[in-house]
CSV table of C-alpha atoms in Angstrom, one decimal:
chain,number,residue,atom,x,y,z
A,25,VAL,CA,-0.2,-0.1,-0.2
A,26,LEU,CA,3.0,2.5,0.8
A,27,SER,CA,4.5,1.8,-2.1
A,28,LEU,CA,1.8,3.1,-4.1
A,29,LEU,CA,1.3,5.9,-2.4
A,30,PRO,CA,3.5,8.2,-4.7
A,31,LEU,CA,1.1,7.2,-7.6
A,32,VAL,CA,-2.2,8.0,-5.6
A,33,MET,CA,-0.5,11.6,-4.8
A,34,ILE,CA,0.2,12.1,-8.4
A,35,ALA,CA,-3.3,11.0,-9.6
A,36,ALA,CA,-5.1,13.2,-7.0
A,37,VAL,CA,-3.3,16.4,-8.5
A,38,TYR,CA,-2.4,15.5,-11.9
A,39,ARG,CA,-4.9,18.0,-13.5
A,40,ARG,CA,-3.9,20.8,-11.5
A,41,LEU,CA,-0.2,20.5,-12.2
A,42,PRO,CA,1.2,22.9,-14.7
A,43,ALA,CA,2.4,21.2,-18.0
A,44,GLU,CA,5.9,21.4,-16.8
A,45,VAL,CA,7.3,20.7,-13.4
A,46,PRO,CA,10.5,20.9,-11.7
A,47,MET,CA,12.7,17.5,-12.1
A,48,HIS,CA,16.2,18.4,-11.0
A,49,TRP,CA,18.0,21.1,-8.8
A,50,ASP,CA,21.5,22.0,-9.1
A,51,LEU,CA,24.0,23.0,-6.7
A,52,ASP,CA,23.2,26.8,-7.6
A,53,GLY,CA,19.7,26.5,-7.0
A,54,ALA,CA,19.0,26.4,-10.5
A,55,VAL,CA,15.8,24.3,-11.4
A,56,ASP,CA,15.4,22.2,-14.4
A,57,TYR,CA,11.9,21.3,-15.7
A,58,GLY,CA,10.4,18.4,-17.6
A,59,ALA,CA,7.0,17.1,-18.9
A,60,LYS,CA,5.1,16.5,-15.9
A,61,ALA,CA,4.1,13.0,-17.3
A,62,GLN,CA,7.6,12.1,-16.1
A,63,LEU,CA,6.3,12.1,-12.6
A,64,TRP,CA,4.6,8.9,-13.3
A,65,VAL,CA,8.2,7.3,-14.0
A,66,ILE,CA,9.3,8.8,-10.5
A,67,ALA,CA,6.3,7.6,-8.7
A,68,ALA,CA,6.6,4.0,-10.6
A,69,THR,CA,9.8,3.7,-8.8
A,70,ALA,CA,8.2,2.9,-5.6
A,71,PRO,CA,6.1,-0.3,-6.8
A,72,VAL,CA,9.2,-1.6,-8.6
A,73,LEU,CA,11.5,-1.3,-5.6
A,74,GLU,CA,9.2,-2.8,-3.4
A,75,ALA,CA,8.6,-6.0,-5.8
A,76,MET,CA,12.3,-6.1,-5.9
A,77,PHE,CA,12.7,-6.3,-2.1
A,78,CYS,CA,9.9,-8.8,-1.7
A,79,PHE,CA,11.4,-11.0,-5.0
A,80,LEU,CA,15.4,-10.8,-4.0
A,81,PRO,CA,15.3,-12.5,-0.9
A,82,LYS,CA,13.6,-15.5,-2.6
A,83,ILE,CA,16.5,-16.0,-5.2
A,84,ASP,CA,19.2,-15.3,-2.8
A,85,PRO,CA,21.5,-18.1,-1.7
A,86,LYS,CA,21.4,-17.1,1.8
A,87,ASN,CA,17.6,-16.8,1.9
A,88,LYS,CA,17.0,-18.6,5.3
A,89,ASN,CA,19.1,-15.6,7.2
A,90,TYR,CA,16.6,-13.2,6.1
A,91,ASP,CA,14.3,-14.5,8.8
A,92,LYS,CA,17.2,-13.5,11.3
A,93,PHE,CA,16.3,-9.9,10.6
A,94,GLY,CA,13.2,-9.9,9.0
A,95,ASP,CA,12.3,-6.7,11.5
A,96,ALA,CA,15.3,-4.5,10.1
A,97,TYR,CA,14.5,-5.5,6.3
A,98,LEU,CA,10.8,-4.7,6.9
A,99,GLY,CA,12.1,-1.5,8.7
A,100,ILE,CA,14.5,-0.7,5.4
A,101,GLN,CA,11.7,-1.2,3.4
A,102,LEU,CA,9.4,1.2,5.1
A,103,VAL,CA,11.8,4.0,5.2
A,104,THR,CA,12.8,3.7,1.6
A,105,LEU,CA,9.6,3.8,0.6
A,106,LEU,CA,8.6,7.0,2.9
A,107,PHE,CA,11.6,8.8,1.4
A,108,LEU,CA,10.2,8.5,-2.3
A,109,ALA,CA,6.7,9.2,-1.0
A,110,ALA,CA,8.6,12.4,0.5
A,111,MET,CA,10.4,13.1,-2.8
A,112,THR,CA,7.3,12.6,-4.8
A,113,GLY,CA,5.8,15.4,-2.3
A,114,ILE,CA,8.4,18.0,-2.8
A,115,CYS,CA,7.9,17.5,-6.8
A,116,ILE,CA,4.2,18.1,-6.3
A,117,THR,CA,4.5,20.8,-4.1
A,118,GLU,CA,7.4,22.8,-6.1
A,119,ALA,CA,5.4,22.6,-9.3
A,120,LEU,CA,1.9,23.8,-7.6
A,121,ARG,CA,3.6,26.6,-5.4
A,122,PRO,CA,7.2,27.2,-6.3
A,123,GLY,CA,9.5,28.5,-3.6
A,124,THR,CA,7.5,26.8,-0.8
A,125,VAL,CA,10.1,24.0,0.0
A,126,ASN,CA,13.9,24.6,0.7
A,127,VAL,CA,14.5,21.7,-1.5
A,128,SER,CA,18.4,21.2,-0.7
A,129,GLY,CA,17.8,21.5,3.0
A,130,VAL,CA,14.7,19.0,3.0
A,131,VAL,CA,16.7,16.5,0.5
A,132,CYS,CA,20.0,16.8,2.6
A,133,LEU,CA,17.9,16.1,5.9
A,134,LEU,CA,16.0,13.1,4.4
A,135,VAL,CA,18.8,11.5,3.1
A,136,SER,CA,20.8,11.9,6.2
A,137,LEU,CA,18.1,10.5,8.1
A,138,LEU,CA,17.7,7.4,6.2
A,139,MET,CA,21.7,7.1,6.3
A,140,VAL,CA,21.2,7.4,10.4
A,141,TYR,CA,18.2,4.5,10.3
A,142,LEU,CA,20.4,2.3,7.9
A,143,GLY,CA,23.5,2.5,10.1
A,144,ASN,CA,21.3,1.8,13.1
A,145,VAL,CA,20.0,-1.3,11.9
A,146,MET,CA,23.2,-2.6,9.7
A,147,PRO,CA,24.8,-4.3,12.5
A,148,ARG,CA,21.7,-6.8,12.7
A,149,PHE,CA,22.1,-8.1,9.2
A,150,ARG,CA,22.9,-11.5,8.5
A,151,MET,CA,25.3,-12.6,5.5
A,152,ASN,CA,23.3,-12.2,2.4
A,153,TRP,CA,23.9,-11.1,-1.5
A,154,TYR,CA,21.6,-8.1,-1.5
A,155,CYS,CA,21.4,-5.9,2.0
A,156,GLY,CA,24.1,-4.3,3.8
A,157,PHE,CA,27.6,-3.3,3.3
A,158,LYS,CA,28.9,-6.0,0.8
A,159,THR,CA,32.5,-6.5,0.3
A,160,PRO,CA,34.5,-9.8,-1.0
A,161,TRP,CA,36.2,-10.1,2.0
A,162,ALA,CA,32.6,-9.7,4.0
A,163,LEU,CA,31.1,-12.5,2.2
A,164,SER,CA,34.0,-14.7,2.5
A,165,SER,CA,32.9,-15.7,6.4
A,166,GLU,CA,30.0,-14.8,8.9
A,167,THR,CA,32.5,-13.5,11.3
A,168,VAL,CA,34.2,-10.8,8.9
A,169,TRP,CA,30.4,-9.8,7.8
A,170,THR,CA,29.5,-9.3,11.3
A,171,ARG,CA,32.4,-7.2,12.0
A,172,THR,CA,32.1,-5.3,8.8
A,173,GLN,CA,28.5,-4.7,9.2
A,174,ARG,CA,29.0,-3.3,12.9
A,175,VAL,CA,31.7,-1.2,11.6
A,176,ALA,CA,30.0,0.0,8.5
A,177,GLY,CA,26.9,0.8,10.8
A,178,ARG,CA,28.7,3.0,13.5
A,179,LEU,CA,30.4,5.0,10.2
A,180,LEU,CA,27.3,5.4,8.0
A,181,PHE,CA,25.2,6.6,11.5
A,182,ALA,CA,27.7,9.0,12.3
A,183,ALA,CA,27.9,10.3,8.6
A,184,GLY,CA,24.5,10.7,8.6
A,185,LEU,CA,24.3,12.9,11.8
A,186,ILE,CA,27.0,14.9,10.4
A,187,GLY,CA,24.9,15.3,7.0
A,188,ALA,CA,21.8,16.0,9.1
A,189,ALA,CA,23.3,18.8,10.9
A,190,GLY,CA,24.8,20.0,7.7
A,191,SER,CA,21.4,20.5,6.1
A,192,PHE,CA,21.1,23.6,8.0
A,193,ALA,CA,24.4,25.1,6.9
A,194,PRO,CA,24.3,28.5,4.5
A,195,GLY,CA,24.7,27.7,1.3
A,196,ASP,CA,23.5,24.6,-1.2
A,197,THR,CA,27.2,23.8,-1.9
A,198,ALA,CA,28.1,23.4,1.7
A,199,LYS,CA,24.9,21.2,2.7
A,200,PHE,CA,25.9,18.7,-0.1
A,201,VAL,CA,29.7,18.7,0.7
A,202,LEU,CA,28.6,18.0,4.8
A,203,LEU,CA,26.2,15.2,3.1
A,204,LEU,CA,28.7,13.5,0.5
A,205,ALA,CA,32.3,13.8,2.1
A,206,PRO,CA,31.4,11.9,5.3
A,207,LEU,CA,29.4,9.1,3.3
A,208,VAL,CA,32.3,8.6,0.9
A,209,LEU,CA,34.8,8.6,4.2
A,210,ALA,CA,32.3,6.3,5.8
A,211,CYS,CA,32.1,3.8,2.7
A,212,GLY,CA,36.0,4.1,2.3
A,213,LEU,CA,36.8,3.1,5.9
A,214,SER,CA,34.2,0.3,6.0
A,215,THR,CA,35.9,-1.1,3.3
A,216,VAL,CA,39.5,-1.0,4.6
A,217,MET,CA,38.5,-2.4,7.8
A,218,SER,CA,36.4,-5.1,6.0
A,219,TRP,CA,39.9,-6.0,4.4
A,220,ARG,CA,41.9,-6.2,7.4
A,221,PHE,CA,39.2,-8.2,9.1
A,222,TYR,CA,39.5,-10.4,6.4
A,223,ARG,CA,43.4,-10.4,6.7
A,224,GLU,CA,43.1,-11.2,10.6
A,225,GLU,CA,41.0,-14.2,10.1
A,226,SER,CA,43.0,-15.6,7.2
A,227,ARG,CA,46.1,-15.6,9.9
A,228,LYS,CA,44.3,-17.6,12.3
């Protein structure tokens, strides 16, 4: 039901929308417009993604592990679908009343909160092929996987907090730097640590 919300939102206001609606915001605040029919493509992302959420575990060689972190996996689906609904709402609002939403600040804040949530639940993930911080070394053993998810979760959580604080910074460039720089650093450090965990286990 939640995955259909963006489609319902667009259907409810489609006739009121102008022929062209805002589709993309540059770092300098410039707005690119596109035909309003493109909103259907954006909204359709949610049900397609939800279908993948349901289908991929069935073909995962580690599908039995999903039962061990089912609540976290469901939570990821919910927050992702809420995020997509919020993005659709921003496009609709800015199409009907331009300038109502501080798009850069709101988007950076929402992405950061998504990172905070993912970082919080990541240590609960059990080994699988689709969900979590997956490196060749993490997939080599349960021990390396568990240690990798714990470190990656903490780093992603911290990066999300920095990004959330940065969403209130003056200037769009500063907002995106404070969002993306900690995220890149968290991913890089997690990859290095995953390799180190693998090397430590290999020496035993």
